[in-house]
Coordinates of C-alpha atoms (C1' of nucleotides) in Angstrom, one line a residue:
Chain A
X1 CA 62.5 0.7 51.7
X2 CA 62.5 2.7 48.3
X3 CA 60.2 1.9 45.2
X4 CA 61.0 -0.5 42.9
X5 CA 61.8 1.1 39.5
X6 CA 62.3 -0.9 36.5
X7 CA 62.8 -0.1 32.9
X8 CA 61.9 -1.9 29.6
X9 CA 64.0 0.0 27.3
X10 CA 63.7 -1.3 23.3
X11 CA 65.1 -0.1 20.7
X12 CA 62.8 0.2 17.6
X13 CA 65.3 -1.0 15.1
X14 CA 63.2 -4.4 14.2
X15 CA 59.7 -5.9 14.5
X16 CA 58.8 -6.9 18.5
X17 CA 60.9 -9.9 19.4
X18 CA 59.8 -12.8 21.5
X19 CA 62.2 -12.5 23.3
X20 CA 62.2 -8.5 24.3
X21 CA 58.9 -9.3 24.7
X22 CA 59.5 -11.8 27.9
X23 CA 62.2 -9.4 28.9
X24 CA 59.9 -6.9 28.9
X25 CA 57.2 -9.2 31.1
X26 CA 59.4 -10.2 33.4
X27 CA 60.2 -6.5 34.5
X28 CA 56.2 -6.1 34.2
X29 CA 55.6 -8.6 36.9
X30 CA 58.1 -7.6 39.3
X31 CA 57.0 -4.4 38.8
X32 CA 53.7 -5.3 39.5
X33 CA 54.4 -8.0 42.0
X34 CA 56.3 -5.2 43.9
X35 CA 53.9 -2.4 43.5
X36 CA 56.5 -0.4 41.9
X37 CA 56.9 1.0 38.7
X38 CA 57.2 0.0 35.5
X39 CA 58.9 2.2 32.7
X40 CA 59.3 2.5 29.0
X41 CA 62.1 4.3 27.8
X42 CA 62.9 4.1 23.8
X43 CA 66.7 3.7 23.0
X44 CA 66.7 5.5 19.6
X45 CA 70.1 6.4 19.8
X46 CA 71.1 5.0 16.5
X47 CA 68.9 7.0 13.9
X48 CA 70.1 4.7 11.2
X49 CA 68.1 1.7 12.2
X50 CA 64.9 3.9 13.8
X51 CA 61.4 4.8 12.6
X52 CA 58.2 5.5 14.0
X53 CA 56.5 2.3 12.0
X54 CA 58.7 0.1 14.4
X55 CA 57.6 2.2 17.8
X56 CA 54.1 2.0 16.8
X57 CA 54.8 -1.9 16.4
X58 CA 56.1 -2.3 20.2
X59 CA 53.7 -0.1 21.6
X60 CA 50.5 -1.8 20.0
X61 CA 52.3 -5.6 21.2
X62 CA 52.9 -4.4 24.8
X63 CA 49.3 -3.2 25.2
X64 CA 48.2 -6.3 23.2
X65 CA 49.6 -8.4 25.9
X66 CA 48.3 -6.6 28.5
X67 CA 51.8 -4.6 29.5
X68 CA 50.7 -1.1 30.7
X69 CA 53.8 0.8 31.9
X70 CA 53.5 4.0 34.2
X71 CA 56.3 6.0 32.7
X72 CA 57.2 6.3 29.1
X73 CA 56.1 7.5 26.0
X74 CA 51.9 8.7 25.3
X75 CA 52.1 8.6 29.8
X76 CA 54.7 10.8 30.5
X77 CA 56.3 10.9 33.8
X78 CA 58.9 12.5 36.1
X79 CA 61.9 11.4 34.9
X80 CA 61.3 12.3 30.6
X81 CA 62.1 12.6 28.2
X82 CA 61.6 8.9 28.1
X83 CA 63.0 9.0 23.8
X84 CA 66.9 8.7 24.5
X85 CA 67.4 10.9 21.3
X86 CA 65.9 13.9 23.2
X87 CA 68.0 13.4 26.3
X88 CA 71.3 14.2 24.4
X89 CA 72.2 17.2 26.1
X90 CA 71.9 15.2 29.2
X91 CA 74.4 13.1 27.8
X92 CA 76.3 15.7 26.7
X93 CA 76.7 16.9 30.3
X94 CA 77.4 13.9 31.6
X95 CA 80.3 13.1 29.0
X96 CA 81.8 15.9 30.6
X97 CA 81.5 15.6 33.6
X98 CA 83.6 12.0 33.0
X99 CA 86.5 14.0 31.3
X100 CA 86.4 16.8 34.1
X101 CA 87.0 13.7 36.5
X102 CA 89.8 12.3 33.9
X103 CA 87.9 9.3 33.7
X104 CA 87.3 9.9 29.9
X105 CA 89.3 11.1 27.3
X106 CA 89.0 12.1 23.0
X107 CA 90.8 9.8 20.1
X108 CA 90.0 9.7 17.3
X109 CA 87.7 11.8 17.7
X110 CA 85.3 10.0 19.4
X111 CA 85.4 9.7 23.5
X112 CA 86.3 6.7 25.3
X113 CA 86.2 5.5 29.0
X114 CA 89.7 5.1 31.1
X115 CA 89.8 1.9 33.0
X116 CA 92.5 1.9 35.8
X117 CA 95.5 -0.2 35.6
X118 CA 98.8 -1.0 34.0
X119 CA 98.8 -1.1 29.9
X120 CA 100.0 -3.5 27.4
X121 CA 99.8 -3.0 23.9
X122 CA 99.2 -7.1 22.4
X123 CA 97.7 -8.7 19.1
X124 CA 93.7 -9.6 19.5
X125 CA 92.8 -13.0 17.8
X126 CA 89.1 -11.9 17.9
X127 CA 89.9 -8.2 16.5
X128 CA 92.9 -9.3 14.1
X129 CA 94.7 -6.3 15.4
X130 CA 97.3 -4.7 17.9
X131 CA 95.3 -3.4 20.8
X132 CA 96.1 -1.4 24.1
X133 CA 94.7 -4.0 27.2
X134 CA 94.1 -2.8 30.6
X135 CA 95.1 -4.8 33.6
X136 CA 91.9 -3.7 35.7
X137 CA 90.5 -5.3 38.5
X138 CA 87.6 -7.4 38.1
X139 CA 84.2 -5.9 38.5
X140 CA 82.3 -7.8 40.6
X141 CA 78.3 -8.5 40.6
X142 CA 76.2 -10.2 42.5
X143 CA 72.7 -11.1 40.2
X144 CA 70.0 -11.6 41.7
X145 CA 69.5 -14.9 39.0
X146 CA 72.9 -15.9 38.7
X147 CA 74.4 -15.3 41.3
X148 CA 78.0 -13.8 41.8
X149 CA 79.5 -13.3 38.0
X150 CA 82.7 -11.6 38.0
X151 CA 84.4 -9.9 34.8
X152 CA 87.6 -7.7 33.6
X153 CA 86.6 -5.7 31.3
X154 CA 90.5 -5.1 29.6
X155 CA 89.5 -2.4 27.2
X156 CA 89.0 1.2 27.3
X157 CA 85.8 1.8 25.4
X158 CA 84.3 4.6 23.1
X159 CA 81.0 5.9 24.8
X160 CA 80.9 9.0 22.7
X161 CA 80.9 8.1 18.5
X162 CA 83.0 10.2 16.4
X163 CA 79.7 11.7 15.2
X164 CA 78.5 12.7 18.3
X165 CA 76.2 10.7 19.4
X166 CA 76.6 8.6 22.2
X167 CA 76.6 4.5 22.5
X168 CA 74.4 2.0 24.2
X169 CA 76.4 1.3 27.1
X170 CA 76.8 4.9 28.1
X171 CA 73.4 6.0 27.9
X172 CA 72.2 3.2 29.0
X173 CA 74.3 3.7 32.4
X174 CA 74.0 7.5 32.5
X175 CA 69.5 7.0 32.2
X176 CA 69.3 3.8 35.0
X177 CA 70.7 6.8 37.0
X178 CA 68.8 9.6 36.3
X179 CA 65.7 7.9 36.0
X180 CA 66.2 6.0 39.0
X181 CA 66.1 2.9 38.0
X182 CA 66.6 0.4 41.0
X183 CA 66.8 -3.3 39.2
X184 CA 68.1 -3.8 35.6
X185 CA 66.3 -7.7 34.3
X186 CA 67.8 -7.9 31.3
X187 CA 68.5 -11.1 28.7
X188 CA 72.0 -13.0 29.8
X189 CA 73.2 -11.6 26.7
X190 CA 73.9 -8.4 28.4
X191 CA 76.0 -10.4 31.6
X192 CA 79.3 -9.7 29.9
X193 CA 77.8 -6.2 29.0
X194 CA 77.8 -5.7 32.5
X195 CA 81.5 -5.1 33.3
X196 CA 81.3 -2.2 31.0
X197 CA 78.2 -1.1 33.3
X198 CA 79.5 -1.3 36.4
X199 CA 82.8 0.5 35.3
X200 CA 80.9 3.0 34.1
X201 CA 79.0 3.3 37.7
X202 CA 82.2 3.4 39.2
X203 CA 83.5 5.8 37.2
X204 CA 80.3 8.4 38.0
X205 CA 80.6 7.2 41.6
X206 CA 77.3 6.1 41.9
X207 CA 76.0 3.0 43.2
X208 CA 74.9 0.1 40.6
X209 CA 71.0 -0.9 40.5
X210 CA 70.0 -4.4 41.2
X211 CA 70.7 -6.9 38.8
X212 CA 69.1 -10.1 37.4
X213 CA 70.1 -11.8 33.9
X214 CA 67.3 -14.2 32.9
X215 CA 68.2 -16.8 30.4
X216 CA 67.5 -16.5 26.7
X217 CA 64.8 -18.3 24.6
X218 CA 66.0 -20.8 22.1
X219 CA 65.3 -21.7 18.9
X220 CA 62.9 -24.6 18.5
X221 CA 65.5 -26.7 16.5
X222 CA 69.2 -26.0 15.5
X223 CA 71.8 -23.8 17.3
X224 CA 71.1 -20.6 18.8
X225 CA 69.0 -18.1 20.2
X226 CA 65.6 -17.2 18.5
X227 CA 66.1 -15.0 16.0
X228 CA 64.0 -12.7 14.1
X229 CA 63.7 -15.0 10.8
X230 CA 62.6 -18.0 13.1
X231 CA 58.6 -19.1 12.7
X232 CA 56.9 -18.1 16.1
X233 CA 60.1 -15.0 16.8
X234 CA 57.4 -11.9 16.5
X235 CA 54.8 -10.8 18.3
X236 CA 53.0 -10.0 15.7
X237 CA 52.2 -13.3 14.3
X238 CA 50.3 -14.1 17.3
X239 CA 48.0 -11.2 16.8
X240 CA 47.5 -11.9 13.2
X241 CA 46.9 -15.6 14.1
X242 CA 44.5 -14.5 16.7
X243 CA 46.4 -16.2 19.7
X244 CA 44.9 -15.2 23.4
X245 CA 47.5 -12.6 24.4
X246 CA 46.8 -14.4 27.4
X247 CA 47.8 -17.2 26.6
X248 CA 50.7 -15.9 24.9
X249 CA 51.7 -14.1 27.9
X250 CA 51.3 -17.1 29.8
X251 CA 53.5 -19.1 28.0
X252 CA 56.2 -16.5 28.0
X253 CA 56.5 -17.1 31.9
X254 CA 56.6 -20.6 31.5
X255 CA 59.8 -20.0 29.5
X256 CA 62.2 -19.0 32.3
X257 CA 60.2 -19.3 35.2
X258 CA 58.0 -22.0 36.8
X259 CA 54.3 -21.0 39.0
X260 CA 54.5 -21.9 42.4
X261 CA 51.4 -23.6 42.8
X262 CA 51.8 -26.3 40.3
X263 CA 49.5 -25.3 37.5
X264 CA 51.0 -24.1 34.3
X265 CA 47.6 -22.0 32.7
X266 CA 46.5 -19.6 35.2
X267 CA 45.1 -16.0 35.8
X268 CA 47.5 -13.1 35.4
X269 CA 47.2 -11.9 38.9
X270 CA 48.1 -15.4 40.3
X271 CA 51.2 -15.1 38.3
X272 CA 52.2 -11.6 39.2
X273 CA 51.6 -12.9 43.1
X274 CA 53.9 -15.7 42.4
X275 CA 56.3 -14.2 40.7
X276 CA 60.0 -13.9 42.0
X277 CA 63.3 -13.1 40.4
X278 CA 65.5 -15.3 43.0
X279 CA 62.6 -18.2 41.2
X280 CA 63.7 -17.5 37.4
X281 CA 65.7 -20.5 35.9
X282 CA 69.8 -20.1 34.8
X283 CA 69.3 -22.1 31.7
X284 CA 68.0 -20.9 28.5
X285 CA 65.1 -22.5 27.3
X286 CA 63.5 -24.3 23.9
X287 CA 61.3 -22.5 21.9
X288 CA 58.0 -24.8 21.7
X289 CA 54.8 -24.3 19.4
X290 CA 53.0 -27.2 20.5
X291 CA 53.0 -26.0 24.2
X292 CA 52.6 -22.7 23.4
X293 CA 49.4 -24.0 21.4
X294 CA 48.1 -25.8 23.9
X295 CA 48.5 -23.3 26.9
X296 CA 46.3 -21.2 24.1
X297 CA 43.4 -23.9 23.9
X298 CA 43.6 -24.3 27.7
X299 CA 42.9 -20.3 28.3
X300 CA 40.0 -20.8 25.2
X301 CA 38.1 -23.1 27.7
X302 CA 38.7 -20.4 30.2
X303 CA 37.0 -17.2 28.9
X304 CA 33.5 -16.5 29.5
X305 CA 31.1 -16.8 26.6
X306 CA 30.6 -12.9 26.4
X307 CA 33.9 -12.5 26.0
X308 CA 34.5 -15.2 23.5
X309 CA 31.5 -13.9 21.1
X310 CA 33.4 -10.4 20.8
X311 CA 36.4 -11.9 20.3
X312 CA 35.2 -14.3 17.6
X313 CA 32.4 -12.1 16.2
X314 CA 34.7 -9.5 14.1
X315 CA 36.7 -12.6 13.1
X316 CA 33.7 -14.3 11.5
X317 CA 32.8 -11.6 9.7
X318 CA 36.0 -10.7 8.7
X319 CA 36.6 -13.7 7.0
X320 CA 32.8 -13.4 5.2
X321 CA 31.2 -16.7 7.5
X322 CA 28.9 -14.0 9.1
X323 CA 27.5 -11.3 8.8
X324 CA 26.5 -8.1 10.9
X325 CA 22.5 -9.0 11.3
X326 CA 23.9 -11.9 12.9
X327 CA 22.5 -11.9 16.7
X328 CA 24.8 -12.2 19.8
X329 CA 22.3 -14.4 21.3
X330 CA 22.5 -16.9 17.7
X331 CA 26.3 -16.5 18.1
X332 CA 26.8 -17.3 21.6
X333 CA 24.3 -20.0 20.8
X334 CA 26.7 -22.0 18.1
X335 CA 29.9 -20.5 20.4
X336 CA 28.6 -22.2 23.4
X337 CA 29.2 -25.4 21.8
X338 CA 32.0 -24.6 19.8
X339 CA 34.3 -23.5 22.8
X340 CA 34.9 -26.5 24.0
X341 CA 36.4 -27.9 21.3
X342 CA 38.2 -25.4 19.1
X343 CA 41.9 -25.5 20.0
X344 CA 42.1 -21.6 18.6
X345 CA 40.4 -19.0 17.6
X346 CA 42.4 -19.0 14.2
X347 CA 40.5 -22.3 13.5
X348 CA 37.1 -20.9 13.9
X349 CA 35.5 -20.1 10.7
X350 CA 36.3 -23.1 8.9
X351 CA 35.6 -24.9 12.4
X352 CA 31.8 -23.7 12.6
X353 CA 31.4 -22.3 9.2
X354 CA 29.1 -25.0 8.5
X355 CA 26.7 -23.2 11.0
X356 CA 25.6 -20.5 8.8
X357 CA 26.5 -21.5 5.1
X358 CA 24.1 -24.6 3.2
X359 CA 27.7 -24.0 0.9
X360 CA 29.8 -25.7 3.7
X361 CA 32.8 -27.7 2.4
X362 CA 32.8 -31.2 2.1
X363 CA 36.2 -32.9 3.9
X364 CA 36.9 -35.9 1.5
X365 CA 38.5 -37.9 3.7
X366 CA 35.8 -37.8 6.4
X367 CA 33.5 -38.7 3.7
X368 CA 35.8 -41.6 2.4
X369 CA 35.6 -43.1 5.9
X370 CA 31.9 -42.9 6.0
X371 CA 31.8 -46.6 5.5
X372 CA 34.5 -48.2 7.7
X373 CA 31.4 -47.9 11.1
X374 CA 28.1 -48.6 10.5
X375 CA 28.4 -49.9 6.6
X376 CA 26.3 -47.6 4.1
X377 CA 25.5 -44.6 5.2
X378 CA 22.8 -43.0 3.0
X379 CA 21.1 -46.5 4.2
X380 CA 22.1 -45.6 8.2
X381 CA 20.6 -41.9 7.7
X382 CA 17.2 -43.3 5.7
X383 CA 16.8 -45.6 9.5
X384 CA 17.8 -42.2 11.2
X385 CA 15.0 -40.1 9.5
X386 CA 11.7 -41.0 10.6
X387 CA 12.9 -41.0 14.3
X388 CA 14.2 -37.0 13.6
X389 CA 11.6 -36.0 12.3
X390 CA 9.7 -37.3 15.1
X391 CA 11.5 -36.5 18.3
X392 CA 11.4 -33.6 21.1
X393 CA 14.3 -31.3 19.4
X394 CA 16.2 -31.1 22.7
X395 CA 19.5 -32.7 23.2
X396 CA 18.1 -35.7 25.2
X397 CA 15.3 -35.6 22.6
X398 CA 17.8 -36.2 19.9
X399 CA 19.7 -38.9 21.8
X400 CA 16.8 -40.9 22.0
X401 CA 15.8 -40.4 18.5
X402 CA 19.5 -42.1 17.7
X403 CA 18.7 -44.5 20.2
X404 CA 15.7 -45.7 19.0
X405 CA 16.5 -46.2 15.6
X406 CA 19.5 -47.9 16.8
X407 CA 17.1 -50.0 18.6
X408 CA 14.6 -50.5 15.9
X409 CA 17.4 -51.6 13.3
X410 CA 19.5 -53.5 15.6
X411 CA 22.5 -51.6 15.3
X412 CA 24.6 -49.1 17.4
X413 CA 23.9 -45.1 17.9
X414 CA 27.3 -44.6 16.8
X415 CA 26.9 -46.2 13.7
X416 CA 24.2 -43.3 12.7
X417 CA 26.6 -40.6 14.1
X418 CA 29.3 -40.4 11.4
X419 CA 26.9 -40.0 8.9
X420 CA 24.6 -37.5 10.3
X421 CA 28.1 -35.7 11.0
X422 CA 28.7 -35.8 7.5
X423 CA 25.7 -35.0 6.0
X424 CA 24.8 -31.4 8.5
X425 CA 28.4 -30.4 8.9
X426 CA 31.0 -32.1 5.8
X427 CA 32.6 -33.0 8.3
X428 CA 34.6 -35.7 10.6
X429 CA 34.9 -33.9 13.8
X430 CA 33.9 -30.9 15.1
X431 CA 31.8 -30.1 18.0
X432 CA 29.7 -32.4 20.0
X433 CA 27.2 -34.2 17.1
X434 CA 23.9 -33.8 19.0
X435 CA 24.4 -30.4 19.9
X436 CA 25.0 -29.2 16.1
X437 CA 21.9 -31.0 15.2
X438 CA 20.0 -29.4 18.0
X439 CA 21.1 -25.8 17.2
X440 CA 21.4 -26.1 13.8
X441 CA 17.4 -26.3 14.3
X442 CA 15.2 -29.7 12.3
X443 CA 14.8 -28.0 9.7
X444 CA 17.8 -27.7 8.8
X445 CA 19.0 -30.8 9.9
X446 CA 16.4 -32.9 7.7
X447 CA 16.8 -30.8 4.8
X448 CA 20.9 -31.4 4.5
X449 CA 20.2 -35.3 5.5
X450 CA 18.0 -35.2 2.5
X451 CA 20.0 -33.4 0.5
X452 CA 22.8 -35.5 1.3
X453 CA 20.4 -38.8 -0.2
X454 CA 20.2 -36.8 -3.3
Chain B
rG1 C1' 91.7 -16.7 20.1
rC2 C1' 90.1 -14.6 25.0
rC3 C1' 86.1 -13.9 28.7
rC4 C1' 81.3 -15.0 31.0
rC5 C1' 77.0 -18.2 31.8
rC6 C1' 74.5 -22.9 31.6
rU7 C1' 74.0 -28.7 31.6
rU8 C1' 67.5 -33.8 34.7
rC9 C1' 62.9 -37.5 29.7
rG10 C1' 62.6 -35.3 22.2
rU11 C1' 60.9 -30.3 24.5
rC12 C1' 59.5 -27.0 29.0
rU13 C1' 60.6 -28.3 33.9
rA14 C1' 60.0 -30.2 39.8
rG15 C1' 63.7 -32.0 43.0
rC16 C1' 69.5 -29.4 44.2
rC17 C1' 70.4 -24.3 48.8
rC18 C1' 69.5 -28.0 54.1
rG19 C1' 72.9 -35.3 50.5
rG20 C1' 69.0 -41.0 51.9
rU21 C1' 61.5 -41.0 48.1
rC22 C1' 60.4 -46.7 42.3
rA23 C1' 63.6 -38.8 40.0
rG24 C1' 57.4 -36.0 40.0
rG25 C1' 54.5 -32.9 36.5
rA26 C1' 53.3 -30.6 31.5
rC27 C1' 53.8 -30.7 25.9
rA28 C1' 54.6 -34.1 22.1
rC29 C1' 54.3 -39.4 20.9
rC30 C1' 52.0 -44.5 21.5
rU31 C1' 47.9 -47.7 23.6
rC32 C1' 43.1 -48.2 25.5
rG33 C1' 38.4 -46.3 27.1
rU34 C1' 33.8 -43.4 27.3
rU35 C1' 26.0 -47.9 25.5
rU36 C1' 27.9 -40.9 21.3
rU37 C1' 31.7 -38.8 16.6
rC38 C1' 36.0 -35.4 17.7
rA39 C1' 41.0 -31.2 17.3
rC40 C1' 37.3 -32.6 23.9
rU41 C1' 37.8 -35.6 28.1
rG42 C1' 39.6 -40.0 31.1
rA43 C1' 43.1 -44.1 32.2
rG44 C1' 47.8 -46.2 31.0
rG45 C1' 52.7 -46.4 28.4
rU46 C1' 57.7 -45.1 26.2
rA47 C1' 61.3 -41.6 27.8
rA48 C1' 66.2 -38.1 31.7
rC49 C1' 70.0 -37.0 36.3
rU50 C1' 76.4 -35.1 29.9
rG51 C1' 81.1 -37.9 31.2
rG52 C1' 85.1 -38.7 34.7
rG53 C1' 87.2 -38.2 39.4
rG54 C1' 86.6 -36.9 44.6
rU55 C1' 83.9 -36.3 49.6
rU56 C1' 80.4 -39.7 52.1
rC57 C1' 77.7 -45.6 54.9
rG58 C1' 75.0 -43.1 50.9
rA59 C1' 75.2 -37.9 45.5
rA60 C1' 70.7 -35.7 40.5
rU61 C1' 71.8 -33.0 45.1
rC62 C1' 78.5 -30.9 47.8
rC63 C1' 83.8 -30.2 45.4
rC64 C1' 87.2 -30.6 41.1
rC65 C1' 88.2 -31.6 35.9
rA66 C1' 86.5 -32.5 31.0
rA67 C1' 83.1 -32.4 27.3
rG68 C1' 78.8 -30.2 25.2
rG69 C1' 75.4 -26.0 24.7
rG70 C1' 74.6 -20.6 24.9
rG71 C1' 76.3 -15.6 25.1
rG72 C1' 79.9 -11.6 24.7
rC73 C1' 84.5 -9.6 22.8
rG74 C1' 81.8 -2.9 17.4
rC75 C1' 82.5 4.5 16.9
rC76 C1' 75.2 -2.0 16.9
rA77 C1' 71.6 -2.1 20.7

RNA sequence: GCCCCCUUCGUCUAGCCCGGUCAGGACACCUCGUUUUCACUGAGGUAACUGGGGUUCGAAUCCCCAAGGGGGCGCCA
């Protein structure tokens, strides 16, 4: 059996869609998942609408989420040029070869593909004017997602512009051949596209790839499909938000496409092993934050603490809450016990900036709930204070300091911990209580209870 | 207007191919819990087979129709 061969082929006329992103992931993993190979080819045909700002754009989000491809541009390959707007005398040659056959022919200047079958010239609704339709037969295919589609295409259409340049359709058709290209996984907005494909096959006599038309993401709210303006439609946001491009690559495949094995945040590799195009849903799907955030806090607990200091580390200092002297051992120190509980990394500095400021903010509305457990709590921390400064500064050391004021005043741990919260941190939440305390160090931890008496 | 695709909780979905489980899970939401706060974690809860016909002893599952949603119909890609 031959290689699989797929393509990803943008066209950098925008910033990089979510959804050419999962388009371009799902060829990635059956790529992958087949051991074939994966290719990127640029479809700059329109030089109106290109630039190299918005190539740079897809190319830095496909290796952000991990997509390497093995042809394409800066990796070359057999099959190149992989820019469509260096292929044109390819094109060229092709065009030709169509109206040698007499399957194309000029009007207006501009070349068009001729369908086979009896013409009628009739007014189009949809166009507002009087058009010549084509009684052809119906092409028919059988997608490997939705099964068998078939469509008339009942127009000739142009494949070469008036200007010379050639369209989508036709270059599109002419480089799945020369490149090879064995299965096309394209958005379900291309399904009625496909009539014009296969036609065009048929009319270079050469055998159709593979085809599989995965449904379409949706905006979160109101009709349609995402669209660039929506909140969450570019890639880009997630890297400036410092999403997990794993995660965000995990959630992709959950739009379209359910794992096998019942969990819904897992490795990369388990994916790519699971992954199956006869598996990917018909039915376009919701575009959803939420789960998108939490699949992201789920892969946070995930990452080893190595990898979570670099990730965090330029962050930090980026946004001025450390600086370079700081150690990796201090950092993976607060980290440790920060992980757990931070549901992004985009949280972070003002989730542990407390750590290594005395200037930490003050959240007013944890400090106006102070009272409601445990009554006053400058009186709760005074109780606290001796038993601090006392205890073995260990995390069961600490616990037993709470515990034994609790005991020695008659009242609950708890009722000491919002204010010791409070007092070390400004805060109402955060990360476990006793285990800022203990690596925020005593000495800090008594002098910002006492401060907080002042 | 014409053509194509789709239709299970608010959302993502499992189940459908090979009819017979209280229609299962996740997000979100609500409740409660943890002799320790919390954006963590645990236990519960609310919540769906679009409608109508048909086939059948029996249909979310098979067939038909309708409605709704999505997409396409360009010398854009």
């Amino acid at each position: 059996m031959s290689q699989v061969r797929v393509r990803f082929a943008p066209s950098p006329t925008g910033f990089f869609h979510i959804g050419s992103a999962r388009t371009a992931l799902f060829n990635w993993l059956y790529a992958r998942h087949t051991g074939g190979k994966f290719i990127l080819r640029i479809e700059d045909t329109d030089k109106e609408r290109n630039s190299p700002e918005f190539l740079k754009v897809i190319l830095d989000s496909m290796r952000w989420l991990g997509m390497d491809w093995d042809e394409g541009p800066e990796v070359g390959g057999n099959f190149g040029p992989y820019f469509q707007s260096e292929r044109t005398e390819l094109y060229k040659a092709k065009l030709k070869e169509l109206a040698d056959k007499g399957k194309a022919y000029e009007k207006d200047g501009a070349w068009w593909l001729r369908l086979e079958g009896a013409r009628s010239v009739v007014f189009d609704e949809h166009l507002k004017k009087e058009i010549e339709k084509v009684d052809a037969a119906p092409m028919v295919l059988n997608d490997l997602v939705r099964g068998r589609v078939e469509r008339a295409e009942d127009r000739d259409f142009v494949i070469f512009r008036s200007n010379g340049e050639p369209v989508f359709h036709f270059v599109n058709v002419v480089d799945d051949i020369e490149m090879q290209i064995t299965h096309v996984i394209r958005g379900e907005d291309h399904l009625s596209n496909t009539s014009k494909h296969l036609e065009l096959f048929k009319a270079f006599g050469v055998k159709p790839p593979e085809y599989a038309h995965i449904p379409l993401i949706l905006k979160t709210d109101g009709p349609g499909k995402m669209s660039k303006r929506d909140r969450g439609a570019l890639i880009e946001e997630y890297q400036q938000r410092h999403y997990l491009p794993a995660a965000v690559r995990n959630y992709l495949c959950l739009l379209g496409w359910t794992p096998t094995d019942g969990r819904e945040v897992l490795p990369i590799d388990d994916i790519i092993q699971q992954f199956e195009l006869s598996a990917v849903h018909q039915s376009n799907a919701r575009f959803d934050e939420r789960k998108m955030s939490h699949v992201n806090a789920q892969t946070l607990r995930t990452i080893p603490a190595a990898e979570f200091a670099a990730i965090a580390r330029p962050i930090l200092i980026q946004n001025k809450v450390i600086d370079e002297k700081v150690s990796d051992a201090r950092l993976t120190e607060v980290l440790a016990i920060v992980q757990e509980k931070v549901i992004s990394v985009e949280h972070l500095p003002e989730f542990m900036g407390f750590f290594f400021t005395e200037n930490f903010k003050k959240d007013e509305n944890a400090q106006a709930n102070l009272t409601k457990k445990g009554g006053d709590p400058a009186a709760r921390l005074r109780e606290l204070l001796p038993s601090l400064e006392a205890c073995e500064w260990t995390d069961a050391g600490i616990e037993a300091a709470f515990n034994a004021a609790a005991t020695t005043h008659q009242r609950k741990p708890t009722d000491f911990f919002a204010p010791a919260r409070f007092a070390t941190s400004g805060q109402g939440g955060g990360p476990h209580l006793l285990g800022i305390l203990r690596v925020l160090g005593r000495d800090i931890t008594l002098r910002r209870i006492k401060a907080f008496l002042n």
